[in-house]
Coordinates of C-alpha atoms and ligand atoms in Angstrom, one line a residue:
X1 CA 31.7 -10.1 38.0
X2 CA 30.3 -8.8 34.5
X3 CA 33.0 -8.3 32.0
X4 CA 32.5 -3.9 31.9
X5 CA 34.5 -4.0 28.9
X6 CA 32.2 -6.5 26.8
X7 CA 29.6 -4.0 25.3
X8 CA 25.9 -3.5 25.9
X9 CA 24.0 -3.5 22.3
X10 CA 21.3 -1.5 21.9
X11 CA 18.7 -3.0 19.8
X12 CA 16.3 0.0 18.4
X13 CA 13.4 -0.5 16.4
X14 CA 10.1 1.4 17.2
X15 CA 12.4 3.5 19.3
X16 CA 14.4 5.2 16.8
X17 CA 15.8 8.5 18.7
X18 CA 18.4 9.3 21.6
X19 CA 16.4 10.9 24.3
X20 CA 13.4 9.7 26.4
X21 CA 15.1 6.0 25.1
X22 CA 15.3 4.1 28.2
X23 CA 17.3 1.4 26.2
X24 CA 19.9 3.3 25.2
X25 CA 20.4 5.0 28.8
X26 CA 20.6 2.0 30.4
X27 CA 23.6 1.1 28.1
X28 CA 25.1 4.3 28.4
X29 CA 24.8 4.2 32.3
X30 CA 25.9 0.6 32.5
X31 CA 29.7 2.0 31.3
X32 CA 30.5 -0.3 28.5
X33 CA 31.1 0.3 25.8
X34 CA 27.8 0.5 23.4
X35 CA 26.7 -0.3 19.8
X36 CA 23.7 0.4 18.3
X37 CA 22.0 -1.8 16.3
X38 CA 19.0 -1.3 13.0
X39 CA 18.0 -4.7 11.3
X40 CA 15.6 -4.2 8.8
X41 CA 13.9 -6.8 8.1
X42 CA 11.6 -6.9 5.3
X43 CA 11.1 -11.0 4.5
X44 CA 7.9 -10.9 6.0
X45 CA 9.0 -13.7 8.6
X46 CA 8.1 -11.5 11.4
X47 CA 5.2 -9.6 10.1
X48 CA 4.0 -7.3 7.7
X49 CA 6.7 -5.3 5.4
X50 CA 6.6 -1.8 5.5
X51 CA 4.9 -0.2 3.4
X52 CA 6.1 2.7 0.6
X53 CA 5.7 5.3 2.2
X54 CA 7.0 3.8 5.4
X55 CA 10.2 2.6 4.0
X56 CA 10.7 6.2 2.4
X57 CA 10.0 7.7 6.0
X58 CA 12.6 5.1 7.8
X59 CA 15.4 5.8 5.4
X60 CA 15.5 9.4 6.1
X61 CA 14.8 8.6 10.2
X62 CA 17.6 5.7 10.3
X63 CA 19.9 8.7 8.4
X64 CA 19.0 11.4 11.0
X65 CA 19.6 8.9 13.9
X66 CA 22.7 8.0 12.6
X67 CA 24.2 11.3 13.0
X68 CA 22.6 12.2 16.2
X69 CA 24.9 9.5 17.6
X70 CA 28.2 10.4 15.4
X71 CA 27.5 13.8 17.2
X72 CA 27.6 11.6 20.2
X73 CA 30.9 9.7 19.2
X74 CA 29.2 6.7 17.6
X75 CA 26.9 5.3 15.1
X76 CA 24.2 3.3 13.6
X77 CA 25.3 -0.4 12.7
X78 CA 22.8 -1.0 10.2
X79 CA 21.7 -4.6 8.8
X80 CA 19.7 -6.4 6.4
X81 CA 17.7 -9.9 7.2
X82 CA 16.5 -12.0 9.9
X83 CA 16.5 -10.0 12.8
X84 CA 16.9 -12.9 15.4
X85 CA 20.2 -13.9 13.1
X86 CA 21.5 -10.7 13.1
X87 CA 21.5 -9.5 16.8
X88 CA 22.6 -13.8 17.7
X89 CA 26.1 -12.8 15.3
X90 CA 26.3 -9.3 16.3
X91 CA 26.5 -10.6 20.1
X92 CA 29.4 -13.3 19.1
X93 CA 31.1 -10.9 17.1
X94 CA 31.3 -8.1 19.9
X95 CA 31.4 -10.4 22.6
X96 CA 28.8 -8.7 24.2
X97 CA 27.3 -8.8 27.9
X98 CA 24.2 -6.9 27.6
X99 CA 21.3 -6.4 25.0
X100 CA 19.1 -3.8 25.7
X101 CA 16.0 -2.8 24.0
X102 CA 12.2 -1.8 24.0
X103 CA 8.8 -3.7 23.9
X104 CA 7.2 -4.3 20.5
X105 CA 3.6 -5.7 19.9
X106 CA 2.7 -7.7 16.6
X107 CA 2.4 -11.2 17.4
X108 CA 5.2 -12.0 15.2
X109 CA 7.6 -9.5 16.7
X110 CA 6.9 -10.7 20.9
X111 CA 7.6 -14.4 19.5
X112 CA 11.1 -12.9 17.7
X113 CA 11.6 -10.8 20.0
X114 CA 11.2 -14.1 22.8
X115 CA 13.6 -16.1 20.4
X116 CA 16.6 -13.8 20.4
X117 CA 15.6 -13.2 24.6
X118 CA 16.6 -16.7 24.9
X119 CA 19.2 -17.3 22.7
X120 CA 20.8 -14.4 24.5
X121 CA 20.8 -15.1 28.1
X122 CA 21.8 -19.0 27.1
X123 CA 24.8 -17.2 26.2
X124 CA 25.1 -15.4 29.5
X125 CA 24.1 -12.2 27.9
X126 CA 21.9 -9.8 30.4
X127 CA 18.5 -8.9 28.4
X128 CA 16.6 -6.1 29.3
X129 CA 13.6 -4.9 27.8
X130 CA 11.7 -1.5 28.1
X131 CA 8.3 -0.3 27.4
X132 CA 9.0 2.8 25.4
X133 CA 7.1 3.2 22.6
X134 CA 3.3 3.1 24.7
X135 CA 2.4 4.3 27.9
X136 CA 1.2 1.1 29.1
X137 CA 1.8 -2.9 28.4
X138 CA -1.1 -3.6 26.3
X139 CA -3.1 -6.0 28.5
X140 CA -2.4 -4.7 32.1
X141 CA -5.4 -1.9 32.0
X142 CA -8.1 -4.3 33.3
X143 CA -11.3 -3.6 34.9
X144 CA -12.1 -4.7 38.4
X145 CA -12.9 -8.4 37.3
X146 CA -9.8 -8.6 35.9
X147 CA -10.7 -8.3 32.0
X148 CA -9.8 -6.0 29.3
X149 CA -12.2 -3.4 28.4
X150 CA -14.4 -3.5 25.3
X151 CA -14.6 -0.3 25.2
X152 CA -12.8 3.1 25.4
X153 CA -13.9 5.6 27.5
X154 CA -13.3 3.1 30.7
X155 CA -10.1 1.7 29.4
X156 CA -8.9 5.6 29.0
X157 CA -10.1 6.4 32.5
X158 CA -8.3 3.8 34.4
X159 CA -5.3 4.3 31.8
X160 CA -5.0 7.2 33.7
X161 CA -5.9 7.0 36.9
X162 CA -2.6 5.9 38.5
X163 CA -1.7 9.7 37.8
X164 CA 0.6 11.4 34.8
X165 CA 3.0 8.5 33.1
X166 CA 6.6 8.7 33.7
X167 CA 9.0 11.6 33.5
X168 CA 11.0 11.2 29.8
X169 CA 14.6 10.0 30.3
X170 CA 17.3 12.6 29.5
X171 CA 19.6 11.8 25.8
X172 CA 23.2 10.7 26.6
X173 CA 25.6 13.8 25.7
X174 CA 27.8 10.8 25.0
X175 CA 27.4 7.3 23.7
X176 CA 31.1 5.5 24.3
X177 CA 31.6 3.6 21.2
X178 CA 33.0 -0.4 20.6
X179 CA 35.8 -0.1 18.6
X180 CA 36.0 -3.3 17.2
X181 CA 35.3 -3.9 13.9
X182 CA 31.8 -4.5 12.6
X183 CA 30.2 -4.5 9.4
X184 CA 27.5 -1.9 8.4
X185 CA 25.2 -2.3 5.4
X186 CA 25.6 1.2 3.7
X187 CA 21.8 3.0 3.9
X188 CA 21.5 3.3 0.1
X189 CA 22.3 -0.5 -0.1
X190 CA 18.6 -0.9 2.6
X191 CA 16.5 0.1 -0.5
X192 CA 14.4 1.7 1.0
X193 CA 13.6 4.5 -1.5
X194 CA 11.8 4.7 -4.0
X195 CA 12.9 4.6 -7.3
X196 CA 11.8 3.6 -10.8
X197 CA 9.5 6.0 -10.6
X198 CA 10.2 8.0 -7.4
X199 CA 7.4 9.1 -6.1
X200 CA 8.3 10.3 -3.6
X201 CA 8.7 14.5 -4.1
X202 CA 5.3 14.8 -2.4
X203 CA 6.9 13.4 0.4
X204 CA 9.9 15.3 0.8
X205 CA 8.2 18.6 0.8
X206 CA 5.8 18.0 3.1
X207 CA 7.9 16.1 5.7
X208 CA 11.7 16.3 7.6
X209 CA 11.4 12.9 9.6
X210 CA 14.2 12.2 12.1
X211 CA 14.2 13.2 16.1
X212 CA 15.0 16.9 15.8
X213 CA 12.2 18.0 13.4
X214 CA 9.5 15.7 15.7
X215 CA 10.7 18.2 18.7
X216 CA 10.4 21.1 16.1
X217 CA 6.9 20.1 15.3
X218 CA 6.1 19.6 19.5
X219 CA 7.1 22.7 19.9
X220 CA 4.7 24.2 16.7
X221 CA 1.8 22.3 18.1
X222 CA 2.2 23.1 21.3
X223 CA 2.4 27.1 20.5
X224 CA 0.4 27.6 17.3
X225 CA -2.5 24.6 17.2
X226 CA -2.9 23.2 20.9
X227 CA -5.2 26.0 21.6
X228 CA -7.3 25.9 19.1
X229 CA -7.5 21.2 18.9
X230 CA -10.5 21.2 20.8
X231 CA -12.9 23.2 18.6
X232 CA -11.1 22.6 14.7
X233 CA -9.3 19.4 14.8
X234 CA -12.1 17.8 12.8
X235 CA -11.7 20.5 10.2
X236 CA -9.4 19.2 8.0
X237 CA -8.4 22.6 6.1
X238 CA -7.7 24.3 9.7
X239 CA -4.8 22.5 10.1
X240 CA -5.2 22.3 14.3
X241 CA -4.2 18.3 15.1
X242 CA -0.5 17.8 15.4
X243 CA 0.4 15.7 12.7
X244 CA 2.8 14.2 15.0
X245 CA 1.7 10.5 13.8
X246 CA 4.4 9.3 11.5
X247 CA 7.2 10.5 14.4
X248 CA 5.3 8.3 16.8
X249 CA 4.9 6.1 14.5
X250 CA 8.6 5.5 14.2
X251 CA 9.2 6.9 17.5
X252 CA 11.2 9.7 16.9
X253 CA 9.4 11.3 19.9
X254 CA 7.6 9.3 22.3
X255 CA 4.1 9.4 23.8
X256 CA 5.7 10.6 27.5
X257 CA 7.3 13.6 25.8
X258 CA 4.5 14.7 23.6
X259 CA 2.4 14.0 27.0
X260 CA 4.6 15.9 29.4
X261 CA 5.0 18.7 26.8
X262 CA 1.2 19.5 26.7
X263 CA 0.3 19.0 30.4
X264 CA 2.7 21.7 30.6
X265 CA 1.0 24.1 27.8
X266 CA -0.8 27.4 28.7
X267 CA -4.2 25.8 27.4
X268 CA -6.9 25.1 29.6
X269 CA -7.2 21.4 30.9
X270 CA -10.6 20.5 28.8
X271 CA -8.4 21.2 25.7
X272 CA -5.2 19.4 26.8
X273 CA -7.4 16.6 28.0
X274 CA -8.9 16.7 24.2
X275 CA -5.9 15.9 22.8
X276 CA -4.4 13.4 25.5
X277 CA -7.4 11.6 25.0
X278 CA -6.4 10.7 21.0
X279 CA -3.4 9.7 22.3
X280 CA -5.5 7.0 24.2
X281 CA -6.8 6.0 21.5
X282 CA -3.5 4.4 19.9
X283 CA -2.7 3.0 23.4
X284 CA -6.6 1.4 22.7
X285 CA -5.5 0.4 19.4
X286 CA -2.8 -1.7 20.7
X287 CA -4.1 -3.3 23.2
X288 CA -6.9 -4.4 20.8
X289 CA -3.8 -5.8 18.6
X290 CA -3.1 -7.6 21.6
X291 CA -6.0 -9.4 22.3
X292 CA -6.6 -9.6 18.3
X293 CA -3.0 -10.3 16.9
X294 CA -5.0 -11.1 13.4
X295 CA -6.7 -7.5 13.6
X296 CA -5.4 -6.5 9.8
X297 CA -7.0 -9.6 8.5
X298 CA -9.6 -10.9 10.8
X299 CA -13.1 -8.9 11.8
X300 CA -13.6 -8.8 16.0
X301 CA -17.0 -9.1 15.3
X302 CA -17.1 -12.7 13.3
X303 CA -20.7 -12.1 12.3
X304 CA -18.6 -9.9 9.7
X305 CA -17.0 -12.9 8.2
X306 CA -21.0 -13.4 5.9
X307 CA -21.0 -9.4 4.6
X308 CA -22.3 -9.8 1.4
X309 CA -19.3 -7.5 0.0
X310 CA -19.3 -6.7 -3.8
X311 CA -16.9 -7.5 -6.2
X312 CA -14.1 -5.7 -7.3
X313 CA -14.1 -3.6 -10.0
X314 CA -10.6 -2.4 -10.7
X315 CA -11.0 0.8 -12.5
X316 CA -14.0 1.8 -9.7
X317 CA -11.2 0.7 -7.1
X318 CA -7.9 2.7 -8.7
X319 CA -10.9 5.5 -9.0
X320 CA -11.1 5.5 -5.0
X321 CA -7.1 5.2 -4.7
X322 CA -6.6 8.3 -7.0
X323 CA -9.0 10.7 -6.1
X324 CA -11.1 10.6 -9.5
X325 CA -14.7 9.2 -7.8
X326 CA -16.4 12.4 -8.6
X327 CA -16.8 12.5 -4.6
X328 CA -15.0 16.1 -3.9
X329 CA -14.2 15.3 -0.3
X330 CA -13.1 11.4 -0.9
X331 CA -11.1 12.9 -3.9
X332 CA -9.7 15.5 -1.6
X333 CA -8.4 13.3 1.1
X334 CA -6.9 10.1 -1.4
X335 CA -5.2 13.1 -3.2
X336 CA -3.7 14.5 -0.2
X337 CA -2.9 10.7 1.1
X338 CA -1.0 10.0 -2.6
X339 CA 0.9 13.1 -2.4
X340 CA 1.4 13.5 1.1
X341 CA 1.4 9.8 2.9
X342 CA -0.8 11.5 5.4
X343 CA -5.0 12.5 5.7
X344 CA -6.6 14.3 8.2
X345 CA -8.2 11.9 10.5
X346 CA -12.1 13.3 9.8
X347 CA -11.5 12.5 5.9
X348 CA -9.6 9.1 6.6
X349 CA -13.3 8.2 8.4
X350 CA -14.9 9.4 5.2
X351 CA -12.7 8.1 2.5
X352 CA -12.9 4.3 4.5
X353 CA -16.7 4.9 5.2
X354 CA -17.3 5.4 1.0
X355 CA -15.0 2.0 0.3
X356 CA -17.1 0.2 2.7
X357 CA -20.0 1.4 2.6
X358 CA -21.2 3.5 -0.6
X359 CA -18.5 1.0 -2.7
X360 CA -19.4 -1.8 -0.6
X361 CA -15.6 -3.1 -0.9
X362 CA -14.4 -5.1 1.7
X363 CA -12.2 -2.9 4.4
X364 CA -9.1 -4.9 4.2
X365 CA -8.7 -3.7 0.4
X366 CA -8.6 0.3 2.0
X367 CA -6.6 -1.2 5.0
X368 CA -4.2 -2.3 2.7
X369 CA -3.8 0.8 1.0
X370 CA -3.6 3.1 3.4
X371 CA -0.4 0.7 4.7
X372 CA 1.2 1.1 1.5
X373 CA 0.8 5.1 1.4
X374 CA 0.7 6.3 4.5
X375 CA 3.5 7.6 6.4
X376 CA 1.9 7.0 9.7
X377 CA 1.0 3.1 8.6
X378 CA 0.6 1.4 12.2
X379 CA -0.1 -2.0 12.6
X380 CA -2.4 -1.1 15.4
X381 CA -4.2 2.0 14.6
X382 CA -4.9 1.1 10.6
X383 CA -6.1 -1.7 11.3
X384 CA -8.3 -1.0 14.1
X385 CA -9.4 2.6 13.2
X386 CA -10.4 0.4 9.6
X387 CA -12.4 -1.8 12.0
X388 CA -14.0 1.1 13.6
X389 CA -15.5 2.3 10.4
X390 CA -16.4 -1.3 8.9
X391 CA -18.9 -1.6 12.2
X392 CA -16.7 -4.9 12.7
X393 CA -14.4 -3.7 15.4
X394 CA -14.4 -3.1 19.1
X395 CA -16.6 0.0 20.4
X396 CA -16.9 0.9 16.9
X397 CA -19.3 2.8 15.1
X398 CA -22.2 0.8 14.1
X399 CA -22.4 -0.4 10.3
X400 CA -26.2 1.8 9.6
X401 CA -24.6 5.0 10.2
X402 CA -23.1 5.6 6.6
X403 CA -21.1 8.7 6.2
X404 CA -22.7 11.2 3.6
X405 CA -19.5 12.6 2.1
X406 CA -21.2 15.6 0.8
X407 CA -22.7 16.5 4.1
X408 CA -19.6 15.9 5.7
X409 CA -17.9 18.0 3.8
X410 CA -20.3 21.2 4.3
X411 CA -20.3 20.9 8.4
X412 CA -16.2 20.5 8.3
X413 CA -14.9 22.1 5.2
X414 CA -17.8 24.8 4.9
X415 CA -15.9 26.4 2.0
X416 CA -14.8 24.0 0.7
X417 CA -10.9 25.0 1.4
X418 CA -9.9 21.2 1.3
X419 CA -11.1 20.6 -1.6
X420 CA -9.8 23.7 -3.3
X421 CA -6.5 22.8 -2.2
X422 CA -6.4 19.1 -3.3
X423 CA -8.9 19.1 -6.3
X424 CA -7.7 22.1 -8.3
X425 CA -10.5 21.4 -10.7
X426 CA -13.5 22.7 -8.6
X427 CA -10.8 25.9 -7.4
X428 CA -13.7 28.3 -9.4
X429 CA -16.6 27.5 -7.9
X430 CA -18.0 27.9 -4.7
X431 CA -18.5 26.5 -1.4
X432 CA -21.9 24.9 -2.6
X433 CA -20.3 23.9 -6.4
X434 CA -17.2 22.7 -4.7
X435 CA -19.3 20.2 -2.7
X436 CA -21.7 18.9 -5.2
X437 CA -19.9 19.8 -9.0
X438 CA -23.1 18.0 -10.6
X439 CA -25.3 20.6 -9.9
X440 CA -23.4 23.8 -11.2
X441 CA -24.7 24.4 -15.2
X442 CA -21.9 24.0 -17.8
X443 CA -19.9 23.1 -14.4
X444 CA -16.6 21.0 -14.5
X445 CA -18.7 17.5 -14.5
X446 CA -20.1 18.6 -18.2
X447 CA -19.0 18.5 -22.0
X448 CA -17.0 16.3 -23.8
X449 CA -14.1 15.9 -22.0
X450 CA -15.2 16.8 -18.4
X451 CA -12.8 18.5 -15.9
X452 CA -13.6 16.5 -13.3
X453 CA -15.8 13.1 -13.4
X454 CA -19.5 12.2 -12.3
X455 CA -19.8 9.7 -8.9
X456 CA -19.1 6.8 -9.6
X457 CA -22.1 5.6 -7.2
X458 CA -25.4 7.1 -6.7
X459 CA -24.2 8.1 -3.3
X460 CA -28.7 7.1 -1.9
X461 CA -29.1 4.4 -3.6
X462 CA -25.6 2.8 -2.3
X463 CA -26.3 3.6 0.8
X464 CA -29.5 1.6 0.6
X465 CA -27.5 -1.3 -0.5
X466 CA -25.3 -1.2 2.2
X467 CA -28.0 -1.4 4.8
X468 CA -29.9 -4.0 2.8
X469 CA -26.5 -5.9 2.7
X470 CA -26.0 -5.5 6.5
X471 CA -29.2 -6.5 7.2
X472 CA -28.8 -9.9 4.8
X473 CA -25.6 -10.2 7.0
X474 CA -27.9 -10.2 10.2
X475 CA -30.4 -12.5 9.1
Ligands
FAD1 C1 -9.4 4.5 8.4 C2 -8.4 5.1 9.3 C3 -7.1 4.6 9.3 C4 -6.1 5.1 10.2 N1 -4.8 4.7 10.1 C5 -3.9 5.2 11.0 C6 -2.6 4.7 11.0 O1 -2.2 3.8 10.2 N2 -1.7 5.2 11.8 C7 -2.0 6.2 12.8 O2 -1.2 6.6 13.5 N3 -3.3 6.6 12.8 C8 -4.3 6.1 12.0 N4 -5.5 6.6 12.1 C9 -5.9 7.5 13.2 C10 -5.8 9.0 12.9 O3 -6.5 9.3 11.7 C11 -4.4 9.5 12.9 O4 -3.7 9.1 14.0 C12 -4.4 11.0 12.8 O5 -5.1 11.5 11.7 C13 -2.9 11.5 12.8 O6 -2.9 12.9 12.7 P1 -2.3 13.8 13.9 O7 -1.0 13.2 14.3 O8 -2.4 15.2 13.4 O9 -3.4 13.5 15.0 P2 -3.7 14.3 16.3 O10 -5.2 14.6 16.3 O11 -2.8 15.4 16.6 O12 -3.5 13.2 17.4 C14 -2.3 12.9 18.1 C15 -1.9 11.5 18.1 O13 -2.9 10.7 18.7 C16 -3.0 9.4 17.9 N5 -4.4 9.4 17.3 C17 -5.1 10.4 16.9 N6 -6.3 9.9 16.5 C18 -6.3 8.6 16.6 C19 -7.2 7.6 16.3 N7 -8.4 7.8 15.9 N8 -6.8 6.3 16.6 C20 -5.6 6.0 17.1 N9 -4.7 6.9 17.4 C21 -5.0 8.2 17.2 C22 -2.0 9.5 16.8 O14 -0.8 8.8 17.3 C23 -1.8 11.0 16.6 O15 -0.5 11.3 16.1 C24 -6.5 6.1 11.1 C25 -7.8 6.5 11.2 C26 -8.8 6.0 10.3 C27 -10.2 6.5 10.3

């Protein structure tokens, strides 16, 4: 007979809210008592740190969750270090009999996450772990030979032939709490913010992370942009995708609920389908991580591993991270990533497309620091959406078809309202001076001390490299 009054601990990590959390209602229903568990571990044992912008964006979610379950009659236990270590002595200590908790993907998290899985049930701890975070265990959508798909439209299809995912699980109106004593790291001691400078004002006025404001911002997609995805979410100054990425992300909200909430929207099917489809794509993401657990570092196409890149030039290279390449649109969206931690997703193809391809910089440099800014930094979707662009990934976009980041931004920001709004120096001119400053007389590009600079490439002639380089590559 199981002990009922030895607690359940509930480990969360890519799960960090109450409802639709399978790991915490099985605890809850299991009547023990229950204690729930954050370890941040940032020692780079397990995997990548977070990035800046990450651990800004945790900080304020582990806060929110924290009194989501005092209004439930408990609280976060937070700690700092190995997380193996710390869930083994939080199980002695509380003299546990269960450990629940959901699925996580990076190699170095299954083989943790396989550790403390063993070191728990030698214990006679029950383990139970649930998928939570993705609508599917990357690797069990396989055609009918029994592979993985290479590419996405298939893999989407039978993602979703077996019908609509799972129902979301209701949050507990009540968490019983332990009340034995255990030690809590105070969430100030974590680190997490920044400081010396902070940089982080951008941040906190564009964003309220935590569970409540991803259901807030649900609830604003699903009235006010929904409609409108299909036709303008490639626009990046019509403001019509969800921006629900950093909540997924840290799973504030999971994919059933954003999934059941717009199959039920007043929208025709074609642009619900739109938008499920995206949501697809990060299940495609990670089970490309999956079969590629070195995707940050390694190309899936190996013929990449002989691109000619160029070298570094640092001041070309801080040029692309701050917005000053004399590119409007590549300024535009590294300005709104610095200040924001987020791009729209047409402009993060663009921005990667002119590092790779008009810069000729290897993508793992961007990769890298898009994980450092953005608030949305997956180790899935940065890395393979990176890929994608580079021509090195699976069913990407092939390596000739270069980006022109002026012609991109006259079909998707026609007057130039993006760039307006995140390169105040080209605010006076219009839609055709806003795209190419250069060619407006006594414009911003001109003087002594210009406004705003020249490109810092010949935007033809680099793209000739490129394909001259790609084609050295192939020979
Ligand atoms: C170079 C590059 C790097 C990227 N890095 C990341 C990253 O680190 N984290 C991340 O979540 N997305 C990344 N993306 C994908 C995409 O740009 C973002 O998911 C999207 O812009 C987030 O905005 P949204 O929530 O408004 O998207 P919506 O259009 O509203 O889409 C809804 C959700 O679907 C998922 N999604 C949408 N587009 C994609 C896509 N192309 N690939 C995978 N999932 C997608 C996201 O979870 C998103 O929140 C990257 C794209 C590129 C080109």
């Amino acid at each position: 007979m199981p002990d009922q009054d030895a607690p359940a601990v509930v480990w969360l990590r890519d799960d960090l809210r109450v409802s639709d959390n399978p790991a915490l209602r099985e605890a809850v229903d299991s009547g023990r008592p229950v204690v729930v568990v954050y370890v941040l571990d940032d020692s780079g044992d397990v995997g990548r740190p977070l990035g800046g912008a990450s651990r800004w964006w945790l900080h304020h979610s582990l806060e929110a969750l924290d009194a989501s379950l005092r209004k439930r009659g408990n609280r976060l236990v937070l700690r700092h270090g190995d997380g193996a270590g710390e869930i083994a002595s939080i199980l002695e200590e509380t003299g546990a009999g269960l450990l629940t908790t959901s699925r996580r993907y990076t190699r170095g998290e299954r083989e943790q996450d396989d550790r403390v899985q063993r070191a728990a049930e030698e214990r006679g701890v029950a383990v139970s772990v649930h998928t939570a975070s993705l609508l599917h265990d990357p690797g069990a959508v396989l055609n009918g030979d029994g592979e993985r798909f290479g590419v996405f439209t298939p893999f989407f299809r039978a993602l979703t032939r077996g019908g609509a995912p799972r129902e979301p699980v209701a949050a507990p109106n009540a968490v019983a709490p332990w009340t034995g004593d255990l030690r809590s790291e105070d969430l100030d001691d974590l680190g997490l913010l920044p400081i010396g400078p902070d940089w982080s004002a951008g941040l906190g006025e564009t964003w309220t992370p935590g569970e409540k404001a991803a259901h807030r911002r649900v609830d604003e997609f699903v009235h006010e942009r929904l409609a409108r995805y299909a036709d303008q979410r490639d626009e990046p100054a019509a403001e019509a995708s969800s921006r629900l990425s950093p909540y997924l992300k840290f799973g504030e909200v999971s994919p059933y609920q954003v999934w059941h909430r717009v199959q039920q929207a007043d929208v025709p099917a074609d642009i619900r389908l739109k938008f499920l489809t995206e949501l697809g794509w990060r299940e495609y993401d990670y089970d490309l991580l999956d079969a590629h657990p070195d995707l940050e570092t390694v190309n899936i196409h190996r013929e990449f591993d002989a691109f000619p890149w160029a070298e570094v030039d640092d001041r070309v290279l801080r040029a692309w991270q701050r917005g000053r390449t004399g590119v409007p649109l590549v300024d535009a969206g590294m300005r709104q990533l610095w200040h924001t931690g987020w791009m729209h997703n047409r402009v993060r193809m663009v921005t990667a497309s002119f590092l790779i391809k008009n810069l000729r910089y290897d993508w793992r440099i961007g990769e890298r620091w898009f994980w450092d800014t953005l608030v949305d930094a997956d180790p899935a979707n940065n890395a393979a959406q990176w890929q994608w662009v580079a021509g090195s990934g699976a069913d990407a976009a092939p390596f000739f078809r270069v980006f022109n980041p002026v012609l991109q931004g006259q079909k998707f920001d026609p007057r130039g309202e993006y760039i307006a709004t995140w390169v105040p120096e080209l605010r006076d001119l219009d839609a055709k001076g806003r795209h190419e400053p250069w060619t407006v007389p006594d414009g911003p590009t001109t003087g002594e001390h210009p406004a705003y600079p020249e490109p810092i490439v010949d935007l033809k002639a680099s793209r000739a490299a490129a394909l001259d380089a790609y084609q050295r590559m192939r020979s």
